[in-house]
Amino acid sequence: MLKSRATEDLKGTRLDLLIAFSASTMLLVFLLILVTKSPAQYYEVSIYDSLGGFLWLLAIMTSAAGLFIMIRNAFYYRGRRWLYGFSVILLIDMTLLLMPVIRGYAAYGGGDTLTHIGWIKDLVGSGSIGDLDIYPAEHILSAELVHTSNISVFSLSNIIPALFSLFFIISFFLLAKEILKERSAVMVSLIFASILLFENVHLGFSPHPQSFLLIPFVLFTYLRSRTSGLHIRYALIVLVMIILMVIFHPLTILILVMIFSVHHFSTRRYRLIPDTHNGFRVRGASAVTVISLVAFFVWHSYAYLLVGNLKKVYDSLMGESTASELQAYSNLVGIAGTTPLELIALILNVYGQWLILATIAFFCAMHIFRNRNRGISTLQPFLSASFMYFAALSLAVFILAYVVGFGRILIVAILFSILLIPSVLATNVTGSRNTVFSNPRKVIALSLVTISLLSFSTLNLYQSPAMKTGNPQVTDSEFAGMVFLFDTRNENVMILEMGVSQYRFYDAICGKEAVKTNIAYGESTRPPDHFGYEDFCCFGESIPDLRFLVVSDFGRHFYEYLYPEYEDMWRFTKNDFNRLENDISIGHFYSNGNIDIYLAYSV
């Protein structure tokens, strides 16, 4: 018996080493191919197309090999060989997250990212937080890194998100160990967490995604403050983290308040065993909730945000508002005439891994609910209730008036799903262990699910035309063009734009608190459809007075890139741009191959 077990372990070790060698070889080939690729000189609408399908397939295969090592060692062995696979996955994760650096992007994210860069530049220059800066935590952190590392804020904007994602994976592992206890369940949870499930959240240089990635650490310290002999020290860390989250982002602290509340009520509702079961005490959640709310309201900058958003919800419930994400998407689908198959393909491209996890987690939650009186773990009702609560809340936000993107709520449900699913798979309703993990067929099924999650998450990590969005890459040439415009323009002349945001670039170049004279944002900055050529002979006839017109490569090819199948509905065509070049009312003011600036004269 012992000899047979030793032989089996030896074979397992050899197989793990073979897989690790294969994964290392694929990783090396992946990196060698990547470094031979020239950095992006101009705008690339899809980083996937620019690097080629083989490279991305190699990334998925390398990660899959690492995951396979972790799965084998989670279920069949008790050693530390899973670290081979985990190391491979982390290396691939960090490489994928640092693609903007590798590809030579000036910045990744042309919207909020540029505005936050402006806030940081103000803080670095003045040494003080701006009066209107309601998200100072990220700006203070970044400004300190600028001072200590001597790295530009633009470069840091491409690096910091990867560091937050790495911290998320590590802190999630600690949280899983605290909640799940059972080794196989912890390993499965870590496997899920090491896959970049949260799409653009992993790449966002802005307060919300970064504060979301801190949630596992906050929950870990909170639970440790209830269970550890060092509970006072952990309680102090929780207090510090609550204050930090308040000045990071208002939505995240409100989400934490909801989590603490769900924990409090779920553990009391399903407390079928004493408070100290497994060393866990349910008291204290209400105090943390109150402290979080007090801290939220003390930070007075959030008051007007909360009041305004509550009014939107009230108006929607009373039938006085029609603006919702559901209605906006429905109108868009109706106008475009999208077929059901096209719609399904788009949903899978954007939300594939979330749909898989949400579906499995829903059945896991139902399993816990049906067996709530049969000795389930104290924390399983908390996990299932949290998942169901945030899934339902995201659906309500999607249907009702637009207050916040429903995806910002849904990712919290997904966060709990990757704790809930392993907790249910690890135990049956009577509490016995390894009921699923000891079944090879079910392990294979779990492996296939994991590979599906990996494939979807890798291919929608970066925005691309497959998701009907363009790559939010900011190029050096775009910066050069906008700097030239702001330095040489007549401030009395308004600016029209296509593919760039003058407001955001002005923030990043001049600072958020710089006076904006004729720097606009929104619908007023867009030129008329087809530059007015459907009604007039020249562009100048469609504008009231002198205008600058800024057109980036993405703006010029927007419809061609994203909606090639709907050419009859394009607001601007190739012919429109050809006419623009020969328009007698247009003068070419600046061009660098990636951005064109025109001066349009009213006729």
XYZ file of C-alpha atoms in Angstrom:
603
model
C 0.000 0.000 0.000
C 2.740 2.437 1.011
C 4.848 1.398 -1.987
C 1.889 1.943 -4.310
C 1.257 5.377 -2.804
C 4.943 6.291 -3.137
C 4.961 5.158 -6.778
C 1.843 7.218 -7.459
C 3.399 10.291 -5.832
C 6.559 9.823 -7.887
C 4.547 9.637 -11.102
C 2.604 12.706 -10.039
C 5.810 14.601 -9.359
C 7.227 13.660 -12.748
C 4.028 14.722 -14.507
C 3.991 18.028 -12.631
C 7.611 18.663 -13.584
C 6.847 17.813 -17.217
C 3.898 20.216 -17.264
C 5.963 22.875 -15.486
C 8.745 22.448 -18.066
C 6.213 22.741 -20.908
C 4.663 25.820 -19.316
C 8.088 27.411 -18.833
C 8.992 26.695 -22.456
C 5.745 28.217 -23.727
C 6.253 31.208 -21.440
C 9.759 31.733 -22.810
C 8.528 31.495 -26.414
C 5.692 33.902 -25.572
C 8.123 36.462 -24.138
C 10.599 36.064 -27.015
C 7.888 36.663 -29.605
C 6.586 39.605 -27.606
C 9.945 41.384 -27.414
C 10.465 40.981 -31.161
C 7.266 42.926 -31.819
C 7.898 46.602 -32.489
C 6.152 48.990 -30.076
C 3.037 50.686 -31.399
C 4.089 53.801 -33.309
C 0.538 54.988 -33.829
C -2.939 54.092 -32.680
C -3.878 50.394 -32.802
C -7.586 49.719 -32.625
C -7.063 46.183 -31.279
C -4.064 45.005 -29.321
C -5.167 41.468 -30.150
C -4.893 42.012 -33.904
C -1.621 43.919 -33.541
C 0.107 41.079 -31.689
C -1.511 38.259 -33.625
C -3.760 35.400 -32.616
C -0.901 32.919 -32.077
C 0.621 35.015 -29.299
C -2.672 35.211 -27.423
C -3.286 31.496 -27.915
C 0.165 30.858 -26.469
C -0.685 33.023 -23.454
C -3.879 31.040 -22.850
C -2.090 27.691 -23.248
C 0.688 28.730 -20.862
C -1.793 29.857 -18.226
C -3.818 26.681 -18.758
C -0.721 24.580 -18.049
C -0.163 26.501 -14.830
C -3.809 26.065 -13.862
C -3.614 22.332 -14.548
C -0.705 22.004 -12.121
C -2.696 23.877 -9.466
C -5.808 21.769 -10.041
C -3.880 18.486 -9.766
C -2.192 19.554 -6.565
C -5.374 20.984 -5.115
C -7.168 17.644 -5.373
C -4.591 14.862 -5.332
C -1.439 16.039 -3.538
C -0.634 17.975 -0.393
C 2.756 19.418 -1.244
C 3.750 22.818 -2.559
C 4.087 21.861 -6.196
C 1.065 24.039 -6.928
C 3.448 26.995 -6.586
C 4.989 26.017 -9.963
C 1.687 26.597 -11.682
C 0.830 29.656 -9.642
C 4.161 31.293 -10.538
C 3.558 30.688 -14.247
C 0.080 32.200 -14.040
C 1.341 35.264 -12.170
C 4.078 35.843 -14.763
C 1.539 35.673 -17.596
C -0.867 37.915 -15.658
C 1.759 40.578 -15.055
C 2.916 40.438 -18.673
C -0.632 40.873 -19.952
C -1.340 43.718 -17.535
C 1.857 45.522 -18.521
C 1.093 45.351 -22.247
C 0.555 49.148 -22.386
C 4.145 49.569 -21.162
C 5.491 46.910 -23.514
C 3.588 48.357 -26.472
C 4.821 51.871 -25.706
C 1.458 53.490 -24.945
C 1.642 56.996 -23.531
C -1.337 56.026 -21.373
C -4.114 53.459 -21.377
C -7.504 55.119 -20.993
C -8.391 58.381 -22.683
C -11.199 59.337 -20.312
C -10.956 59.295 -16.520
C -7.300 58.285 -16.688
C -6.293 61.605 -18.250
C -8.296 63.598 -15.708
C -6.695 61.739 -12.795
C -3.277 62.377 -14.322
C -4.224 66.055 -14.254
C -5.132 65.876 -10.565
C -1.816 64.180 -9.802
C 0.149 66.803 -11.739
C -1.602 69.509 -9.710
C -0.753 67.720 -6.467
C 2.890 67.214 -7.453
C 3.195 70.850 -8.501
C 1.392 72.493 -5.584
C 1.940 69.975 -2.798
C -1.708 70.242 -1.747
C -4.984 68.504 -2.561
C -7.307 70.466 -4.830
C -10.522 71.833 -3.345
C -12.631 69.817 -5.790
C -10.618 66.599 -5.536
C -13.050 64.118 -3.971
C -10.847 61.076 -4.752
C -7.522 62.113 -3.202
C -6.289 58.669 -2.084
C -5.177 57.535 -5.529
C -3.702 60.946 -6.321
C -1.687 61.072 -3.080
C -0.360 57.549 -3.633
C 0.629 58.304 -7.231
C 2.194 61.660 -6.350
C 4.343 59.975 -3.698
C 5.470 57.378 -6.230
C 6.329 60.138 -8.701
C 8.520 61.816 -6.057
C 10.215 58.652 -4.817
C 10.671 56.736 -8.076
C 11.350 59.618 -10.457
C 9.007 57.900 -12.929
C 6.617 60.105 -14.879
C 2.961 60.045 -13.936
C 2.112 58.819 -17.438
C 4.374 55.782 -17.047
C 3.026 55.107 -13.567
C -0.520 55.152 -14.932
C 0.402 52.041 -16.925
C 2.196 50.305 -14.032
C 0.071 50.955 -10.930
C -2.992 48.950 -12.117
C -0.824 45.830 -12.464
C 0.449 46.275 -8.894
C -3.100 46.591 -7.569
C -4.105 43.422 -9.432
C -1.148 41.553 -7.935
C -2.134 42.750 -4.460
C -5.715 41.661 -5.171
C -4.631 38.086 -5.942
C -2.472 37.842 -2.816
C -5.077 39.351 -0.492
C -7.806 37.193 -2.031
C -5.739 34.121 -1.186
C -5.584 35.278 2.440
C -9.338 35.917 2.436
C -10.068 32.485 0.963
C -7.928 30.798 3.637
C -9.806 32.719 6.315
C -13.260 31.840 4.998
C -13.003 28.448 3.306
C -10.487 26.600 5.521
C -10.609 23.412 3.388
C -7.442 23.237 1.284
C -9.023 22.187 -2.011
C -11.636 24.927 -1.757
C -8.945 27.522 -1.071
C -6.963 26.309 -4.073
C -9.979 26.490 -6.404
C -10.757 29.973 -5.154
C -7.149 31.023 -5.775
C -7.314 29.525 -9.274
C -10.365 31.674 -10.025
C -8.749 34.778 -8.518
C -5.530 34.337 -10.492
C -7.515 34.496 -13.728
C -8.011 38.143 -14.710
C -11.790 37.893 -14.437
C -12.633 41.546 -14.004
C -11.744 42.805 -17.471
C -10.870 46.494 -17.624
C -10.967 46.790 -13.822
C -7.506 45.229 -13.801
C -6.236 47.993 -16.108
C -8.061 51.050 -14.826
C -5.968 53.914 -13.510
C -8.809 55.493 -11.581
C -10.154 55.312 -8.014
C -13.049 52.915 -8.483
C -11.220 49.917 -9.998
C -8.299 50.320 -7.629
C -10.526 50.573 -4.562
C -12.496 47.525 -5.733
C -9.273 45.513 -5.898
C -8.669 46.374 -2.220
C -11.974 44.856 -1.050
C -10.548 41.350 -0.372
C -7.903 42.826 1.925
C -10.505 44.870 3.812
C -12.691 41.785 4.271
C -9.716 39.676 5.339
C -8.676 42.140 8.040
C -12.300 42.513 9.119
C -12.743 38.758 9.555
C -9.379 38.450 11.298
C -10.458 41.162 13.718
C -13.326 38.828 14.683
C -11.317 35.591 14.904
C -7.670 36.316 15.667
C -6.085 36.582 19.073
C -4.623 39.833 17.718
C -8.123 41.172 17.058
C -7.291 44.675 18.338
C -4.457 45.086 15.840
C -6.635 43.869 12.993
C -9.461 46.137 14.142
C -7.105 49.114 13.868
C -6.158 48.031 10.348
C -9.864 47.795 9.476
C -10.391 51.325 10.781
C -7.497 52.659 8.705
C -8.768 50.845 5.610
C -12.278 52.237 6.064
C -10.914 55.781 6.202
C -8.753 55.053 3.160
C -11.686 53.637 1.205
C -13.807 56.683 2.012
C -11.318 58.957 0.265
C -10.717 56.412 -2.503
C -14.221 56.197 -3.955
C -17.763 56.698 -2.576
C -19.252 53.658 -4.295
C -16.696 51.280 -2.797
C -17.283 52.386 0.783
C -21.045 52.068 0.262
C -20.495 48.565 -1.118
C -18.483 47.701 1.999
C -21.320 49.007 4.166
C -23.681 46.695 2.287
C -21.301 43.743 2.707
C -20.959 44.335 6.454
C -24.752 44.588 6.742
C -25.359 41.402 4.755
C -22.799 39.615 6.922
C -24.467 40.814 10.106
C -27.976 39.753 9.118
C -27.063 36.516 7.338
C -24.991 35.152 10.215
C -27.734 35.990 12.712
C -30.517 34.633 10.502
C -28.781 31.290 9.879
C -26.936 30.955 13.176
C -27.814 27.341 13.848
C -24.739 26.868 16.015
C -23.026 29.053 18.644
C -21.479 32.439 17.779
C -17.986 31.087 18.240
C -18.285 28.211 15.740
C -14.833 27.706 14.183
C -13.640 30.608 16.282
C -15.894 33.002 14.415
C -17.838 35.669 16.286
C -20.670 37.443 14.517
C -20.726 40.450 16.811
C -19.090 43.632 15.582
C -20.445 43.960 12.046
C -22.988 46.584 13.094
C -20.279 48.733 14.706
C -18.110 48.576 11.587
C -21.134 49.486 9.453
C -21.891 52.546 11.580
C -18.253 53.667 11.516
C -18.185 53.322 7.721
C -21.356 55.371 7.295
C -20.149 58.083 9.666
C -16.844 58.305 7.799
C -18.726 58.497 4.500
C -20.880 61.427 5.593
C -18.014 63.215 7.342
C -16.309 63.351 3.952
C -18.812 66.022 2.904
C -17.722 65.976 -0.738
C -19.964 62.950 -1.320
C -23.192 64.489 -0.037
C -24.297 66.045 -3.321
C -23.447 62.854 -5.218
C -25.625 60.751 -2.934
C -28.591 63.146 -3.001
C -28.491 63.489 -6.784
C -28.344 59.749 -7.380
C -31.117 58.970 -4.901
C -33.334 61.434 -6.756
C -32.685 59.579 -10.017
C -33.771 56.308 -8.419
C -36.893 57.908 -6.955
C -37.842 59.471 -10.289
C -37.394 56.127 -12.020
C -39.583 54.295 -9.503
C -42.263 56.962 -9.893
C -42.160 56.577 -13.667
C -40.749 60.054 -14.230
C -37.466 58.910 -15.738
C -36.744 56.732 -18.761
C -32.948 56.831 -18.777
C -31.545 53.406 -17.962
C -28.831 51.194 -19.364
C -31.410 48.607 -20.400
C -33.399 51.145 -22.400
C -30.281 52.666 -23.925
C -29.041 49.262 -25.091
C -32.517 48.253 -26.272
C -32.832 51.400 -28.353
C -29.386 50.851 -29.844
C -30.151 47.231 -30.731
C -33.477 48.270 -32.243
C -31.936 50.997 -34.375
C -29.093 48.789 -35.578
C -31.352 45.831 -36.305
C -28.986 43.434 -34.543
C -29.905 39.776 -34.965
C -30.307 37.531 -31.892
C -27.161 35.580 -32.786
C -25.122 38.781 -33.126
C -26.436 39.980 -29.781
C -25.600 36.690 -28.052
C -22.096 36.715 -29.533
C -21.536 40.277 -28.317
C -22.793 39.457 -24.807
C -20.454 36.459 -24.628
C -17.514 38.511 -25.894
C -18.081 41.137 -23.210
C -19.472 39.170 -20.260
C -18.638 35.518 -21.010
C -16.763 34.660 -17.811
C -19.215 36.586 -15.639
C -22.187 34.688 -17.082
C -20.495 31.350 -16.395
C -19.648 32.220 -12.795
C -23.002 33.864 -12.083
C -24.911 30.836 -13.383
C -22.917 28.345 -11.307
C -23.026 30.588 -8.231
C -26.808 30.935 -8.517
C -27.278 27.164 -8.293
C -24.783 27.019 -5.417
C -26.766 29.684 -3.566
C -29.995 27.735 -4.163
C -28.271 24.611 -2.815
C -27.370 26.447 0.386
C -30.867 27.879 0.735
C -32.530 24.471 0.322
C -30.223 22.897 2.904
C -30.015 25.801 5.343
C -31.148 23.611 8.256
C -28.679 20.782 7.689
C -25.497 21.944 9.365
C -23.955 24.121 6.690
C -20.998 26.355 7.520
C -21.803 29.652 9.232
C -20.149 31.656 6.461
C -21.863 29.943 3.525
C -25.118 31.888 4.049
C -23.035 35.077 4.088
C -21.379 34.196 0.771
C -24.620 33.145 -0.901
C -26.579 36.111 0.452
C -23.869 38.536 -0.659
C -23.784 37.059 -4.153
C -27.569 37.127 -4.522
C -27.870 40.623 -3.077
C -25.319 42.228 -5.390
C -26.520 40.255 -8.421
C -30.072 41.476 -7.783
C -28.863 45.016 -7.128
C -26.908 45.082 -10.395
C -30.037 43.928 -12.241
C -32.088 46.679 -10.593
C -29.478 49.283 -11.502
C -29.496 47.984 -15.077
C -33.284 48.308 -15.344
C -33.861 51.536 -13.404
C -32.507 55.041 -14.023
C -28.800 55.295 -14.678
C -27.105 55.988 -11.360
C -23.946 53.964 -11.811
C -22.894 51.389 -14.377
C -24.462 48.041 -13.490
C -21.101 46.374 -14.095
C -19.664 48.172 -11.075
C -22.169 46.320 -8.892
C -22.055 43.033 -10.773
C -18.306 42.635 -10.225
C -18.962 42.498 -6.475
C -21.344 39.586 -7.045
C -18.661 37.906 -9.165
C -16.143 38.487 -6.369
C -18.357 36.547 -3.967
C -19.100 33.875 -6.567
C -15.460 32.765 -6.637
C -15.679 32.163 -2.889
C -19.179 30.700 -2.908
C -18.615 28.096 -5.628
C -15.565 26.421 -3.987
C -17.271 26.494 -0.584
C -20.195 24.469 -1.941
C -18.057 22.101 -4.006
C -15.860 21.342 -0.990
C -18.660 20.102 1.253
C -21.973 18.356 0.977
C -25.001 19.289 3.010
C -23.876 17.203 5.978
C -20.464 18.819 6.115
C -18.338 15.923 4.805
C -15.300 16.947 2.789
C -14.039 16.424 -0.766
C -17.438 15.239 -2.082
C -16.884 16.849 -5.474
C -13.114 17.208 -5.504
C -12.627 13.472 -5.012
C -14.643 12.674 -8.166
C -12.346 12.675 -11.240
C -15.185 13.385 -13.684
C -16.277 16.417 -11.747
C -12.678 17.571 -11.485
C -12.453 17.359 -15.277
C -15.686 19.346 -15.587
C -14.291 21.961 -13.220
C -11.110 22.091 -15.308
C -13.128 22.740 -18.468
C -15.021 25.535 -16.734
C -11.722 27.038 -15.611
C -10.307 26.932 -19.155
C -13.468 28.643 -20.429
C -13.087 31.378 -17.818
C -9.440 31.781 -18.768
C -10.205 32.065 -22.483
C -12.976 34.629 -22.094
C -11.062 36.724 -19.564
C -7.897 36.816 -21.676
C -9.735 37.829 -24.839
C -11.807 40.588 -23.218
C -9.149 41.952 -20.888
C -8.467 44.729 -23.396
C -11.212 46.586 -25.203
C -11.446 45.754 -28.893
C -13.881 45.829 -31.830
C -15.059 42.344 -30.806
C -16.644 44.117 -27.820
C -17.823 47.032 -30.008
C -15.365 49.340 -28.289
C -12.074 50.735 -29.457
C -8.750 50.419 -27.728
C -8.525 53.367 -25.252
C -4.844 53.771 -26.101
C -3.414 57.287 -25.836
C -0.504 57.839 -28.218
C 2.490 60.142 -27.964
C 1.464 61.716 -31.264
C -1.974 62.551 -29.873
C -0.322 64.284 -26.938
C 2.020 66.151 -29.275
C -0.892 67.335 -31.391
C -2.994 68.470 -28.437
C -0.025 70.252 -26.828
C 0.530 72.109 -30.103
C -3.149 73.055 -30.269
C -3.327 74.348 -26.698
C -0.073 76.299 -27.109
C -0.988 78.013 -30.381
C -4.778 78.305 -30.421
C -6.859 81.422 -30.216
C -8.801 80.853 -26.984
C -11.838 82.601 -28.450
C -12.241 79.813 -31.005
C -14.182 76.716 -29.960
C -12.926 73.209 -30.716
C -14.813 70.382 -32.401
C -13.438 66.878 -31.946
C -13.562 63.336 -33.281
C -11.790 60.512 -31.457
C -10.182 62.635 -28.733
C -11.502 64.595 -25.781
C -10.155 68.137 -25.585
C -11.402 68.358 -21.990
C -9.553 65.241 -20.837
C -6.345 66.112 -22.689
C -6.429 69.612 -21.234
C -6.663 68.077 -17.757
C -3.646 65.842 -18.386
C -1.525 68.516 -20.071
C -2.389 71.634 -18.094
C -3.707 70.209 -14.831
C -7.236 69.608 -13.620
C -7.537 72.969 -11.885
C -6.245 75.018 -14.832
C -8.741 77.566 -16.154
C -10.573 76.148 -19.173
C -11.420 78.818 -21.710
C -13.545 77.404 -24.523
C -12.590 73.864 -23.541
C -15.849 71.944 -23.835
C -17.102 68.437 -23.119
C -19.946 66.389 -24.530
C -22.364 66.764 -27.416
C -21.451 70.372 -28.203
C -17.962 69.297 -29.284
C -19.153 67.000 -32.086
C -19.280 68.194 -35.703
C -22.582 67.810 -37.586
C -23.223 64.451 -39.232
C -21.336 64.028 -42.507
C -19.824 67.473 -41.763
C -23.078 68.959 -43.033
C -22.469 67.815 -46.605
C -25.970 66.363 -46.866
C -27.414 69.882 -46.637
C -24.558 72.194 -47.632
C -21.794 72.404 -50.183
C -19.053 72.962 -47.620
C -18.449 72.412 -43.922
C -18.220 76.138 -43.237
C -21.914 76.573 -44.020
C -22.878 74.315 -41.082
C -21.010 76.240 -38.364
C -21.855 79.707 -36.987
C -18.281 80.979 -36.773
C -14.618 79.949 -36.779
C -13.902 76.464 -35.355
C -10.974 74.150 -34.774
C -11.652 70.555 -35.816
C -9.497 67.822 -34.243
C -9.638 64.363 -35.850
C -7.625 61.407 -34.531
C -7.048 58.151 -36.370
C -9.677 56.474 -34.199
C -12.154 59.267 -34.894
C -11.538 59.072 -38.636
C -12.069 55.294 -38.769
C -14.486 54.896 -35.838
C -17.377 53.377 -37.776
C -15.104 51.397 -40.055
C -13.352 49.877 -37.033
C -16.372 49.132 -34.849
C -19.420 48.875 -37.100
C -18.326 47.690 -40.548
C -21.559 45.725 -40.961
C -23.747 48.832 -40.540
C -22.259 51.079 -43.214
C -25.645 52.495 -44.210
C -25.969 53.926 -40.675
C -22.545 55.563 -40.394
C -22.638 59.203 -39.345
C -19.334 59.780 -41.151
C -18.037 57.928 -44.206
C -14.759 57.770 -46.103
C -16.263 60.039 -48.726
C -17.031 62.657 -46.054
C -13.367 62.769 -45.038
C -12.274 62.913 -48.673
C -14.531 65.932 -49.201
C -13.181 67.486 -46.010
C -9.636 67.435 -47.402
C -10.769 69.411 -50.468
C -13.236 71.700 -48.693
C -12.680 75.387 -49.532
C -13.764 76.399 -46.014
C -11.155 74.170 -44.345
C -7.480 74.832 -43.682
C -5.053 72.156 -42.485
C -3.612 73.513 -39.236
C -1.530 70.534 -38.003
C -0.869 66.882 -38.850
C 1.494 64.220 -37.529
C 0.122 61.016 -39.053
C -2.078 60.159 -36.078
C -3.976 63.359 -35.496
C -5.142 66.128 -37.827
C -6.163 69.604 -36.741
C -8.176 71.770 -39.118
C -9.315 75.364 -38.990
C -12.837 75.716 -40.352
C -14.117 79.104 -41.538
C -17.801 79.938 -41.384
C -19.268 80.698 -44.805
